[in-house]
PDB file of C-alpha atoms in Angstrom:
ATOM      1  CA  GLY A 251     -43.426  63.683  47.217  1.00 82.00           C
ATOM      2  CA  VAL A 252     -43.076  59.969  47.635  1.00 90.00           C
ATOM      3  CA  ILE A 253     -39.734  58.168  47.798  1.00 88.00           C
ATOM      4  CA  ARG A 254     -39.529  54.565  46.583  1.00 90.00           C
ATOM      5  CA  ILE A 255     -36.676  52.320  47.625  1.00 89.00           C
ATOM      6  CA  THR A 256     -36.265  49.071  45.715  1.00 89.00           C
ATOM      7  CA  THR A 257     -34.130  45.994  46.305  1.00 89.00           C
ATOM      8  CA  GLN A 258     -32.280  44.120  43.625  1.00 90.00           C
ATOM      9  CA  ALA A 259     -33.820  40.851  42.420  1.00 90.00           C
ATOM     10  CA  THR A 260     -31.488  38.475  44.293  1.00 90.00           C
ATOM     11  CA  SER A 261     -32.912  36.848  47.412  1.00 88.00           C
ATOM     12  CA  GLY A 262     -31.479  38.483  50.508  1.00 87.00           C
ATOM     13  CA  GLU A 263     -30.767  41.814  48.814  1.00 88.00           C
ATOM     14  CA  GLY A 264     -31.915  44.878  50.704  1.00 85.00           C
ATOM     15  CA  ALA A 265     -32.285  48.618  50.482  1.00 84.00           C
ATOM     16  CA  ARG A 266     -32.796  51.242  53.133  1.00 79.00           C
ATOM     17  CA  ILE A 267     -33.135  54.933  53.612  1.00 79.00           C
ATOM     18  CA  TYR A 268     -31.882  56.308  56.869  1.00 70.00           C
ATOM     19  CA  ARG A 269     -30.247  59.217  58.584  1.00 66.00           C
ATOM     20  CA  GLY A 270     -28.093  59.238  61.655  1.00 58.00           C
ATOM     21  CA  GLY A 271     -25.337  61.287  63.154  1.00 49.00           C
ATOM     22  CA  HIS A 272     -25.351  64.879  64.324  1.00 40.00           C
ATOM     23  CA  LEU A 273     -28.385  65.844  62.248  1.00 39.00           C
ATOM     24  CA  LEU A 274     -30.541  63.991  64.759  1.00 42.00           C
ATOM     25  CA  ASP A 275     -29.246  65.050  68.155  1.00 43.00           C
ATOM     26  CA  SER A 276     -26.360  67.439  68.655  1.00 40.00           C
ATOM     27  CA  SER A 277     -25.887  66.534  72.312  1.00 43.00           C
ATOM     28  CA  PHE A 278     -25.464  62.780  71.760  1.00 41.00           C
ATOM     29  CA  GLY A 279     -24.582  62.449  68.071  1.00 42.00           C
ATOM     30  CA  THR A 280     -27.423  59.957  67.638  1.00 48.00           C
ATOM     31  CA  ILE A 281     -30.836  59.544  69.214  1.00 57.00           C
ATOM     32  CA  ARG A 282     -30.776  57.818  72.574  1.00 60.00           C
ATOM     33  CA  GLY A 283     -33.731  55.597  73.416  1.00 60.00           C
ATOM     34  CA  ASP A 284     -34.378  57.560  76.595  1.00 61.00           C
ATOM     35  CA  ARG A 285     -34.815  60.777  74.547  1.00 67.00           C
ATOM     36  CA  ILE A 286     -37.178  59.478  71.857  1.00 70.00           C
ATOM     37  CA  TYR A 287     -40.593  60.983  72.402  1.00 75.00           C
ATOM     38  CA  SER A 288     -42.359  60.150  69.142  1.00 84.00           C
ATOM     39  CA  PHE A 289     -41.814  58.704  65.678  1.00 87.00           C
ATOM     40  CA  GLU A 290     -44.144  58.495  62.685  1.00 92.00           C
ATOM     41  CA  ALA A 291     -43.822  57.135  59.155  1.00 93.00           C
ATOM     42  CA  VAL A 292     -46.368  56.827  56.350  1.00 95.00           C
ATOM     43  CA  VAL A 293     -45.426  53.910  54.070  1.00 94.00           C
ATOM     44  CA  ARG A 294     -46.817  51.300  51.697  1.00 92.00           C
ATOM     45  CA  VAL A 295     -45.570  48.124  50.107  1.00 86.00           C
ATOM     46  CA  PRO A 296     -46.759  48.672  46.523  1.00 78.00           C
ATOM     47  CA  THR A 297     -46.819  45.047  45.357  1.00 77.00           C
ATOM     48  CA  THR A 298     -46.858  41.755  47.226  1.00 73.00           C
ATOM     49  CA  THR A 299     -46.126  41.700  50.941  1.00 73.00           C
ATOM     50  CA  ALA A 300     -45.150  38.013  50.698  1.00 79.00           C
ATOM     51  CA  ASN A 301     -41.432  37.289  50.580  1.00 83.00           C
ATOM     52  CA  VAL A 302     -40.602  40.715  52.002  1.00 85.00           C
ATOM     53  CA  PHE A 303     -38.964  41.778  55.254  1.00 87.00           C
ATOM     54  CA  PHE A 304     -39.307  45.419  56.235  1.00 89.00           C
ATOM     55  CA  ALA A 305     -38.309  47.464  59.267  1.00 89.00           C
ATOM     56  CA  ILE A 306     -39.487  50.957  60.206  1.00 91.00           C
ATOM     57  CA  GLY A 307     -38.130  52.955  63.125  1.00 87.00           C
ATOM     58  CA  MET A 308     -34.876  53.581  64.931  1.00 83.00           C
ATOM     59  CA  ALA A 309     -32.079  51.057  65.354  1.00 79.00           C
ATOM     60  CA  ASP A 310     -28.330  50.940  65.440  1.00 75.00           C
ATOM     61  CA  ASP A 311     -28.417  48.556  62.454  1.00 61.00           C
ATOM     62  CA  LEU A 312     -31.840  49.040  60.817  1.00 48.00           C
ATOM     63  CA  ALA A 313     -32.876  45.959  58.782  1.00 46.00           C
ATOM     64  CA  GLY A 314     -29.496  44.420  59.504  1.00 52.00           C
ATOM     65  CA  SER A 315     -28.242  41.550  61.582  1.00 56.00           C
ATOM     66  CA  GLY A 316     -26.205  43.329  64.236  1.00 65.00           C
ATOM     67  CA  ILE A 317     -28.840  45.231  66.210  1.00 73.00           C
ATOM     68  CA  ASN A 318     -27.964  46.157  69.791  1.00 79.00           C
ATOM     69  CA  ASN A 319     -30.530  48.904  70.491  1.00 83.00           C
ATOM     70  CA  ALA A 320     -33.789  49.459  68.604  1.00 85.00           C
ATOM     71  CA  ILE A 321     -37.350  50.712  68.677  1.00 89.00           C
ATOM     72  CA  GLU A 322     -39.108  49.665  65.478  1.00 91.00           C
ATOM     73  CA  PHE A 323     -41.848  47.866  63.613  1.00 94.00           C
ATOM     74  CA  TYR A 324     -41.016  44.908  61.401  1.00 92.00           C
ATOM     75  CA  ALA A 325     -42.832  42.349  59.269  1.00 90.00           C
ATOM     76  CA  SER A 326     -41.556  39.300  57.425  1.00 86.00           C
ATOM     77  CA  ALA A 327     -42.813  37.070  54.606  1.00 82.00           C
ATOM     78  CA  GLY A 328     -46.313  38.502  54.418  1.00 79.00           C
ATOM     79  CA  GLY A 329     -46.910  38.010  58.122  1.00 85.00           C
ATOM     80  CA  SER A 330     -48.212  40.429  60.674  1.00 92.00           C
ATOM     81  CA  VAL A 331     -46.313  43.469  61.887  1.00 94.00           C
ATOM     82  CA  HIS A 332     -44.373  43.176  65.132  1.00 95.00           C
ATOM     83  CA  ALA A 333     -43.555  45.928  67.597  1.00 96.00           C
ATOM     84  CA  TYR A 334     -39.944  45.542  68.657  1.00 93.00           C
ATOM     85  CA  CYS A 335     -37.628  46.962  71.292  1.00 92.00           C
ATOM     86  CA  GLU A 336     -34.086  45.855  71.960  1.00 89.00           C
ATOM     87  CA  ALA A 337     -31.702  47.052  74.650  1.00 87.00           C
ATOM     88  CA  GLY A 338     -28.128  45.788  74.602  1.00 83.00           C
ATOM     89  CA  THR A 339     -29.003  42.817  72.325  1.00 83.00           C
ATOM     90  CA  VAL A 340     -31.939  41.691  74.522  1.00 89.00           C
ATOM     91  CA  PRO A 341     -35.149  41.906  72.430  1.00 91.00           C
ATOM     92  CA  THR A 342     -38.860  42.136  73.154  1.00 95.00           C
ATOM     93  CA  HIS A 343     -41.228  41.327  70.269  1.00 93.00           C
ATOM     94  CA  THR A 344     -44.986  41.821  70.288  1.00 96.00           C
ATOM     95  CA  ASP A 345     -47.115  40.576  67.402  1.00 96.00           C
ATOM     96  CA  THR A 346     -49.603  43.351  66.645  1.00 96.00           C
ATOM     97  CA  GLY A 347     -51.881  41.096  64.598  1.00 95.00           C
ATOM     98  CA  PHE A 348     -51.934  43.746  61.860  1.00 95.00           C
ATOM     99  CA  THR A 349     -51.076  42.445  58.382  1.00 92.00           C
ATOM    100  CA  PRO A 350     -50.253  45.063  55.757  1.00 91.00           C
ATOM    101  CA  VAL A 351     -52.095  44.909  52.448  1.00 89.00           C
ATOM    102  CA  ALA A 352     -50.228  45.553  49.210  1.00 88.00           C
ATOM    103  CA  ASN A 353     -50.629  49.052  47.789  1.00 92.00           C
ATOM    104  CA  GLU A 354     -52.313  50.499  50.903  1.00 94.00           C
ATOM    105  CA  TRP A 355     -50.785  53.381  52.856  1.00 96.00           C
ATOM    106  CA  ASN A 356     -50.311  52.825  56.585  1.00 96.00           C
ATOM    107  CA  VAL A 357     -49.204  55.152  59.357  1.00 97.00           C
ATOM    108  CA  TYR A 358     -46.709  53.570  61.762  1.00 96.00           C
ATOM    109  CA  SER A 359     -46.014  55.563  64.920  1.00 95.00           C
ATOM    110  CA  PHE A 360     -44.713  55.114  68.411  1.00 93.00           C
ATOM    111  CA  ILE A 361     -44.661  57.394  71.404  1.00 90.00           C
ATOM    112  CA  GLN A 362     -42.863  57.298  74.744  1.00 85.00           C
ATOM    113  CA  GLU A 363     -45.037  59.327  77.119  1.00 76.00           C
ATOM    114  CA  ALA A 364     -43.417  57.762  80.164  1.00 79.00           C
ATOM    115  CA  SER A 365     -39.724  56.988  80.166  1.00 77.00           C
ATOM    116  CA  GLY A 366     -39.215  53.296  79.441  1.00 83.00           C
ATOM    117  CA  THR A 367     -42.662  52.552  77.957  1.00 89.00           C
ATOM    118  CA  ILE A 368     -43.313  52.659  74.206  1.00 91.00           C
ATOM    119  CA  ASP A 369     -46.840  52.677  72.746  1.00 95.00           C
ATOM    120  CA  PHE A 370     -46.949  51.416  69.144  1.00 96.00           C
ATOM    121  CA  TYR A 371     -49.734  52.585  66.811  1.00 97.00           C
ATOM    122  CA  ILE A 372     -50.724  51.535  63.292  1.00 97.00           C
ATOM    123  CA  ASP A 373     -53.213  53.804  61.568  1.00 97.00           C
ATOM    124  CA  ASP A 374     -53.851  55.572  64.903  1.00 96.00           C
ATOM    125  CA  VAL A 375     -54.872  52.332  66.645  1.00 97.00           C
ATOM    126  CA  LEU A 376     -52.834  51.282  69.692  1.00 97.00           C
ATOM    127  CA  GLU A 377     -51.456  47.868  68.705  1.00 97.00           C
ATOM    128  CA  ALA A 378     -48.839  47.199  71.385  1.00 97.00           C
ATOM    129  CA  THR A 379     -47.171  48.597  74.487  1.00 96.00           C
ATOM    130  CA  ILE A 380     -43.651  47.531  75.395  1.00 95.00           C
ATOM    131  CA  SER A 381     -42.004  48.386  78.699  1.00 94.00           C
ATOM    132  CA  THR A 382     -39.180  45.816  78.714  1.00 94.00           C
ATOM    133  CA  ASN A 383     -35.897  46.147  76.853  1.00 91.00           C
ATOM    134  CA  VAL A 384     -36.593  49.747  75.824  1.00 87.00           C
ATOM    135  CA  PRO A 385     -33.122  51.106  75.063  1.00 84.00           C
ATOM    136  CA  ASP A 386     -31.681  54.061  76.907  1.00 77.00           C
ATOM    137  CA  ALA A 387     -28.543  54.008  74.766  1.00 71.00           C
ATOM    138  CA  GLU A 388     -28.071  55.248  71.219  1.00 66.00           C
ATOM    139  CA  THR A 389     -30.441  53.737  68.663  1.00 68.00           C
ATOM    140  CA  GLY A 390     -28.197  55.009  65.885  1.00 65.00           C
ATOM    141  CA  VAL A 391     -30.353  55.847  62.913  1.00 72.00           C
ATOM    142  CA  ILE A 392     -33.907  56.627  61.921  1.00 76.00           C
ATOM    143  CA  GLY A 393     -35.099  54.944  58.770  1.00 79.00           C
ATOM    144  CA  ILE A 394     -36.910  52.343  56.740  1.00 86.00           C
ATOM    145  CA  GLY A 395     -35.427  49.190  55.249  1.00 84.00           C
ATOM    146  CA  ILE A 396     -36.666  46.391  53.023  1.00 86.00           C
ATOM    147  CA  VAL A 397     -35.194  43.006  52.077  1.00 86.00           C
ATOM    148  CA  THR A 398     -36.423  40.607  49.402  1.00 85.00           C
ATOM    149  CA  GLN A 399     -36.753  37.016  50.634  1.00 86.00           C
ATOM    150  CA  THR A 400     -37.052  35.486  47.163  1.00 86.00           C
ATOM    151  CA  ALA A 401     -35.765  36.087  43.649  1.00 87.00           C
ATOM    152  CA  GLY A 402     -37.511  39.302  42.674  1.00 87.00           C
ATOM    153  CA  ALA A 403     -37.078  42.983  43.387  1.00 88.00           C
ATOM    154  CA  ARG A 404     -39.273  44.434  46.142  1.00 88.00           C
ATOM    155  CA  SER A 405     -40.118  48.058  46.928  1.00 89.00           C
ATOM    156  CA  ILE A 406     -41.455  50.190  49.733  1.00 90.00           C
ATOM    157  CA  ASP A 407     -42.856  53.709  49.284  1.00 92.00           C
ATOM    158  CA  ILE A 408     -42.263  56.418  51.883  1.00 92.00           C
ATOM    159  CA  ASP A 409     -44.477  59.479  52.046  1.00 94.00           C
ATOM    160  CA  TYR A 410     -43.471  60.913  55.416  1.00 91.00           C
ATOM    161  CA  ILE A 411     -41.045  60.362  58.312  1.00 88.00           C
ATOM    162  CA  ALA A 412     -40.902  62.457  61.476  1.00 85.00           C
ATOM    163  CA  PHE A 413     -39.642  62.171  65.025  1.00 80.00           C
ATOM    164  CA  GLU A 414     -39.377  64.260  68.154  1.00 78.00           C
ATOM    165  CA  SER A 415     -36.783  63.912  70.888  1.00 72.00           C
ATOM    166  CA  ARG A 416     -36.727  65.462  74.339  1.00 65.00           C
ATOM    167  CA  ASP A 417     -35.308  64.803  77.767  1.00 62.00           C
ATOM    168  CA  LEU A 418     -37.697  62.322  79.374  1.00 57.00           C
ATOM    169  CA  GLY A 419     -35.883  62.138  82.712  1.00 55.00           C
ATOM    170  CA  ALA A 420     -33.867  59.436  84.428  1.00 48.00           C
ATOM    171  CA  ARG A 421     -34.583  55.795  83.558  1.00 44.00           C
ATOM    172  CA  THR A 422     -35.435  53.565  86.510  1.00 40.00           C
ATOM    173  CA  SER A 423     -34.764  50.223  84.824  1.00 37.00           C
TER     174      SER A 423
END
């Protein structure tokens, strides 16, 4: 089935669905960036993509303001989707050039074939590769968040979320 999360109508209000803790990785408690092999989510913004911020992926404060470690996609105010990595509060953003269309399903995925390099895909098309500021510490939670940037409730639909973790070996940077 499909899960819909919806914000309240006040500008700045947000909603998120996430899971962290021991469910994700019994050896670390949360997923470490150096153990993330792949992530995939199938989502859609069912109405306007203007005046909406959304984040999809893994972060220690998904869709929040206190991120220290993250691997995620985000988009803001109807703009294009960015691939994003952050290690110890130092971010790397890459504009993918992909702009989501209201009421269309998209598949967001990333994979870390080589330790320290993340390939970001949208609808199975490689949109970005990031090899700087890829975290090797805990990313905290896996999830999807949305924030309204105007007066009016906003929603995001989630059809599928999956990830795989494994030991990718020692990090060199």
